[in-house]
XYZ file of C-alpha atoms in Angstrom:
373
model
C 0.000 0.000 0.000
C 1.503 3.369 -1.007
C 2.552 5.693 1.811
C 1.519 8.719 -0.191
C -0.184 9.506 -3.479
C 2.320 10.092 -6.263
C 2.426 13.400 -8.115
C 0.970 11.946 -11.322
C -1.887 10.159 -9.549
C -2.630 13.322 -7.554
C -2.768 15.323 -10.786
C -5.072 12.778 -12.377
C -7.396 12.738 -9.376
C -7.751 16.524 -9.533
C -7.986 16.697 -13.321
C -10.639 14.009 -13.676
C -12.660 15.389 -10.784
C -12.800 18.766 -12.514
C -13.423 17.239 -15.940
C -16.250 15.040 -14.661
C -17.976 17.999 -13.039
C -17.439 20.361 -15.976
C -18.943 17.784 -18.337
C -22.050 17.573 -16.141
C -23.298 20.699 -17.879
C -23.183 18.944 -21.253
C -25.027 15.988 -19.716
C -27.718 18.097 -18.033
C -28.006 20.712 -20.794
C -29.494 18.543 -23.551
C -32.807 19.545 -25.156
C -34.204 16.270 -26.448
C -37.936 15.649 -26.190
C -37.159 13.047 -23.517
C -36.491 15.234 -20.479
C -35.051 12.427 -18.323
C -32.455 10.099 -19.794
C -31.624 6.709 -18.330
C -29.185 4.150 -19.786
C -32.037 2.343 -21.529
C -33.942 5.431 -22.728
C -35.065 5.386 -26.360
C -35.652 8.546 -28.410
C -39.110 9.267 -29.771
C -38.134 11.874 -32.346
C -36.473 11.821 -35.781
C -32.794 10.990 -36.061
C -30.922 14.154 -37.010
C -27.346 15.265 -36.477
C -28.441 17.365 -33.502
C -30.574 14.707 -31.800
C -27.867 12.085 -32.390
C -25.122 14.385 -31.072
C -27.059 15.321 -27.933
C -27.950 11.734 -27.052
C -24.417 10.548 -27.854
C -22.952 13.155 -25.511
C -25.531 13.239 -22.719
C -26.457 9.558 -22.580
C -23.498 7.926 -24.230
C -19.859 8.851 -24.160
C -20.017 11.119 -21.094
C -21.664 8.564 -18.839
C -18.337 7.420 -17.357
C -18.085 10.569 -15.204
C -20.184 9.748 -12.132
C -18.780 6.210 -11.730
C -15.285 7.692 -12.010
C -16.134 10.330 -9.394
C -17.283 7.591 -7.011
C -14.039 5.681 -7.607
C -11.973 8.790 -6.934
C -13.970 9.469 -3.758
C -13.487 5.893 -2.534
C -9.770 5.991 -3.243
C -9.211 9.280 -1.420
C -11.428 8.318 1.516
C -9.586 5.006 1.934
C -6.252 6.820 1.770
C -7.291 9.081 4.665
C -9.266 6.588 6.746
C -6.583 6.393 9.450
C -6.286 10.138 9.979
C -9.060 10.319 12.598
C -11.480 8.071 14.543
C -14.615 6.957 12.708
C -17.066 9.273 14.498
C -14.805 12.238 13.940
C -14.587 11.420 10.251
C -18.363 11.100 9.977
C -18.767 14.447 11.714
C -16.352 16.014 9.243
C -18.174 14.505 6.268
C -21.479 15.801 7.601
C -19.935 19.262 7.675
C -18.388 18.985 4.213
C -21.280 17.174 2.489
C -24.596 17.589 4.299
C -24.273 21.305 5.014
C -23.381 22.049 1.367
C -26.320 19.823 0.379
C -28.714 21.992 2.402
C -27.161 25.219 1.120
C -27.298 24.274 -2.548
C -30.767 22.798 -2.218
C -31.930 26.129 -0.760
C -30.161 28.038 -3.542
C -31.904 25.877 -6.141
C -35.268 26.651 -4.554
C -34.474 30.363 -4.382
C -33.322 30.393 -8.003
C -36.516 28.674 -9.110
C -38.698 31.014 -7.049
C -36.935 34.059 -8.534
C -37.375 32.798 -12.084
C -41.078 32.177 -11.369
C -41.637 35.877 -10.672
C -41.207 37.029 -14.279
C -43.406 35.879 -17.181
C -40.658 34.841 -19.628
C -38.452 33.055 -17.107
C -41.516 31.543 -15.420
C -42.390 29.929 -18.751
C -38.884 28.475 -18.954
C -39.241 26.995 -15.459
C -42.671 25.551 -16.186
C -41.554 23.936 -19.444
C -38.512 22.407 -17.735
C -40.735 20.218 -15.500
C -37.954 19.528 -13.021
C -39.930 19.112 -9.828
C -39.012 15.721 -8.383
C -42.399 15.376 -6.669
C -44.223 15.925 -9.957
C -45.881 19.193 -8.921
C -44.668 21.986 -11.215
C -46.939 24.708 -9.863
C -45.366 27.997 -8.729
C -43.892 27.753 -5.258
C -46.376 30.324 -3.984
C -49.092 27.709 -4.556
C -47.206 24.772 -3.075
C -46.914 26.150 0.464
C -44.260 26.004 3.167
C -44.437 22.268 3.860
C -44.028 21.554 0.173
C -40.980 23.788 0.138
C -39.494 22.043 3.166
C -39.970 18.645 1.507
C -38.205 19.895 -1.610
C -35.402 21.402 0.438
C -34.675 18.261 2.452
C -35.494 15.208 0.326
C -36.505 16.234 -3.215
C -34.276 19.150 -4.231
C -34.897 20.961 -7.491
C -31.092 20.864 -7.716
C -31.365 17.254 -8.803
C -27.595 16.658 -8.989
C -27.445 16.710 -5.185
C -28.389 13.017 -5.065
C -24.669 12.398 -5.534
C -23.838 14.178 -2.273
C -26.331 12.116 -0.271
C -25.165 8.888 -1.887
C -21.542 9.775 -1.176
C -22.279 10.626 2.452
C -24.027 7.300 2.985
C -21.111 5.353 1.508
C -18.817 7.254 3.875
C -21.169 6.479 6.760
C -21.089 2.766 5.958
C -17.368 2.779 5.166
C -16.276 0.402 7.992
C -18.696 -2.218 6.689
C -17.596 -1.639 3.085
C -13.943 -1.982 4.057
C -14.666 -5.182 6.004
C -16.595 -6.679 3.070
C -13.803 -5.829 0.628
C -11.292 -7.521 2.914
C -13.179 -10.673 3.883
C -15.863 -11.317 1.235
C -14.659 -9.382 -1.818
C -16.231 -11.625 -4.465
C -19.663 -11.578 -2.844
C -19.483 -7.852 -2.107
C -18.412 -6.782 -5.582
C -20.948 -9.104 -7.198
C -23.810 -7.641 -5.146
C -22.713 -4.029 -5.555
C -22.189 -4.585 -9.286
C -25.792 -5.777 -9.588
C -26.983 -2.664 -7.748
C -25.266 -0.564 -10.394
C -26.398 -2.636 -13.376
C -30.059 -2.517 -12.319
C -29.813 1.037 -10.867
C -31.284 -0.049 -7.553
C -31.750 2.156 -4.534
C -33.972 2.638 -1.495
C -35.228 6.128 -0.543
C -32.145 8.377 -0.263
C -29.758 5.431 -0.548
C -28.604 5.176 -4.140
C -26.877 1.934 -5.009
C -25.477 3.100 -8.343
C -22.215 4.369 -6.876
C -21.498 1.670 -4.308
C -19.639 -0.623 -6.706
C -17.342 2.134 -7.939
C -16.751 3.609 -4.485
C -15.818 0.096 -3.328
C -13.527 -0.300 -6.339
C -11.757 2.908 -5.348
C -11.284 1.609 -1.802
C -9.943 -1.706 -3.131
C -7.489 0.040 -5.454
C -6.061 2.040 -2.558
C -5.935 -0.785 -0.037
C -4.242 -3.187 -2.428
C -1.705 -0.602 -3.573
C -2.767 -0.998 -7.200
C -0.450 0.958 -9.513
C -2.587 3.732 -10.988
C 0.297 5.312 -12.863
C 1.174 2.505 -15.231
C -1.195 0.748 -17.603
C -1.705 -2.906 -16.599
C -0.204 -5.431 -19.009
C -3.584 -7.067 -19.548
C -5.208 -3.807 -20.705
C -5.339 -2.963 -24.398
C -5.939 0.777 -24.714
C -6.916 0.283 -28.346
C -9.674 -2.142 -27.328
C -10.750 0.064 -24.416
C -11.153 3.142 -26.639
C -12.869 1.046 -29.310
C -15.440 -0.331 -26.857
C -15.873 3.056 -25.172
C -16.496 5.114 -28.307
C -17.855 2.347 -30.519
C -20.482 1.073 -28.098
C -21.554 4.653 -27.320
C -22.132 5.236 -31.046
C -23.966 1.927 -31.507
C -26.133 2.536 -28.451
C -27.067 5.988 -29.742
C -28.181 4.648 -33.128
C -30.144 1.859 -31.455
C -31.896 4.315 -29.138
C -33.572 5.818 -32.223
C -34.459 2.522 -33.875
C -35.434 -0.039 -31.227
C -38.927 -0.639 -29.879
C -39.239 1.294 -26.603
C -41.740 -1.191 -25.245
C -39.598 -4.278 -25.726
C -37.737 -5.853 -22.816
C -34.951 -6.730 -25.237
C -34.407 -3.022 -25.863
C -33.968 -2.448 -22.140
C -31.481 -5.302 -21.821
C -29.475 -4.469 -24.941
C -29.118 -0.742 -24.225
C -28.137 -1.466 -20.632
C -25.443 -3.933 -21.695
C -24.000 -1.468 -24.205
C -24.101 1.270 -21.574
C -22.361 -0.784 -18.893
C -19.573 -1.982 -21.182
C -19.012 1.545 -22.536
C -18.783 2.981 -19.003
C -16.290 0.386 -17.789
C -14.191 0.687 -20.945
C -14.407 4.473 -20.739
C -13.020 4.611 -17.222
C -10.049 2.461 -18.226
C -9.490 4.384 -21.465
C -9.519 7.893 -20.034
C -7.560 7.009 -16.881
C -4.714 5.101 -18.524
C -4.921 6.544 -22.035
C -4.622 10.300 -21.576
C -1.588 10.875 -19.349
C -0.048 13.313 -21.806
C -3.193 15.446 -21.781
C -3.359 15.376 -17.980
C 0.263 16.461 -17.585
C -0.156 19.300 -20.078
C -3.403 20.531 -18.536
C -2.047 20.468 -14.997
C 0.797 22.751 -16.084
C -1.690 25.411 -17.183
C -2.311 27.945 -14.439
C -5.668 28.941 -15.869
C -6.941 25.353 -15.683
C -5.666 24.915 -12.129
C -7.546 28.087 -11.249
C -10.720 26.829 -12.929
C -10.474 23.450 -11.217
C -10.560 25.122 -7.805
C -14.233 25.944 -8.472
C -15.261 22.347 -9.192
C -17.582 21.949 -6.217
C -19.107 25.405 -6.677
C -19.889 24.560 -10.315
C -21.385 21.241 -9.213
C -23.660 22.882 -6.669
C -24.851 25.822 -8.774
C -25.131 24.516 -12.331
C -28.510 22.806 -11.910
C -31.340 23.630 -12.201
C -29.862 26.759 -13.803
C -28.534 25.016 -16.928
C -31.974 23.548 -17.674
C -33.734 26.893 -17.195
C -31.224 28.714 -19.393
C -31.656 26.037 -22.072
C -35.415 26.571 -22.092
C -34.896 30.336 -22.164
C -32.634 29.995 -25.199
C -35.410 27.989 -26.835
C -37.877 30.825 -26.361
C -35.637 33.327 -28.122
C -33.737 31.239 -30.679
C -36.411 28.880 -31.992
C -36.863 30.867 -35.229
C -33.240 30.570 -36.391
C -31.705 27.572 -38.206
C -30.067 24.899 -36.052
C -31.327 26.566 -32.872
C -31.301 23.268 -30.979
C -27.639 22.608 -31.672
C -26.749 26.241 -30.954
C -28.633 26.017 -27.677
C -26.856 22.810 -26.680
C -23.472 24.369 -27.367
C -24.095 27.805 -25.866
C -26.387 27.281 -22.855
C -24.095 24.902 -20.874
C -21.043 27.046 -21.726
C -22.839 30.200 -20.575
C -23.837 28.607 -17.274
C -20.348 27.162 -16.769
C -18.617 30.531 -17.062
C -21.371 32.164 -15.034
C -20.772 29.653 -12.223
C -17.019 30.292 -12.344
C -17.490 34.071 -12.274
C -19.930 33.929 -9.363
C -17.684 31.458 -7.552
C -14.704 33.774 -7.935
C -16.704 36.715 -6.608
C -18.017 34.720 -3.645
C -14.584 33.388 -2.752
C -13.169 36.903 -2.896
C -15.888 38.887 -1.125
C -17.845 36.381 0.996
C -15.262 33.685 1.786
C -17.204 32.485 4.818
C -20.229 31.597 2.714
C -17.990 30.070 0.040
C -16.292 27.891 2.616
C -19.569 26.552 4.008
C -21.119 26.056 0.557
C -18.153 24.068 -0.745
C -17.224 22.235 2.429
C -13.908 24.062 2.531
C -12.953 23.034 -1.003
C -11.330 25.385 -3.494
C -9.154 27.519 -1.222
């Protein structure tokens, strides 16, 4: 087991954390008719360059990000698991995860309420249909208890599920570590099935458990994350990653949405592409990582990763709908919207993050759990 994380691995952990979060905007900023994409989602609209490109990006080649984030989280948490007693670590994670969860959930509610006060932006909010409880009425009609429910358990900032899932894996970490040590085959088989079938109970989301556990295993076994394993063919990994993402995208437009075979086939393609993608990007882009981590501007941008994560949704969806209202009469407005709306929100998040860190550092520290300083 390594005594410390090497410079290259440390750079890769930071780079891929930032990349995975930055790409969330491209995943959440699509404007397909299907407003909620799952691995097995089919597309009920004509196949065009724009619809293909959006599905390929949002529900294909970029789907490796969240599993990779869980692996990175597991690896780092396992590396630091001896720094403090369990209860002290849980207390720290509550401060760095649950408090930001409550802050960003409240900001998402406030953002939505503000947009509901003006006719044009209110239309964008209504057409987005993001309410997780299925009630898209203005918040003034929902009442205080409805707002509390959305703040605590059904945030309009839908990306926050990741924070709750991560906190629960940290909470159960002693059991996860024990299972990895004593019953690894059983544990990884069960957690793999949770991911494959996207199973979860209430706030517990099982999709990340397998990858968090994999990160813990990699750290505890001292697996060499710098050098490509001899058994890994990068050519095959990239081929499966990109090729299966392309095939899955074409099939999503052609297969019968009501068939169980469609569900199975799209899921298999998705799972293989994700696993191959993690291997391909981690071991196959070292030159890019080293170059990027020498750029001061990118290091500066990466310091806002958590702020971007917390603020970008539901904002990116609302801005996308707003672009629709104003650009729908020009050619290729859907593709233009997909390219411009996420980029606009990204740079807006960075600018606001920089201002908050400079002028209200106390708020910034609480909202990010102390990250980014």
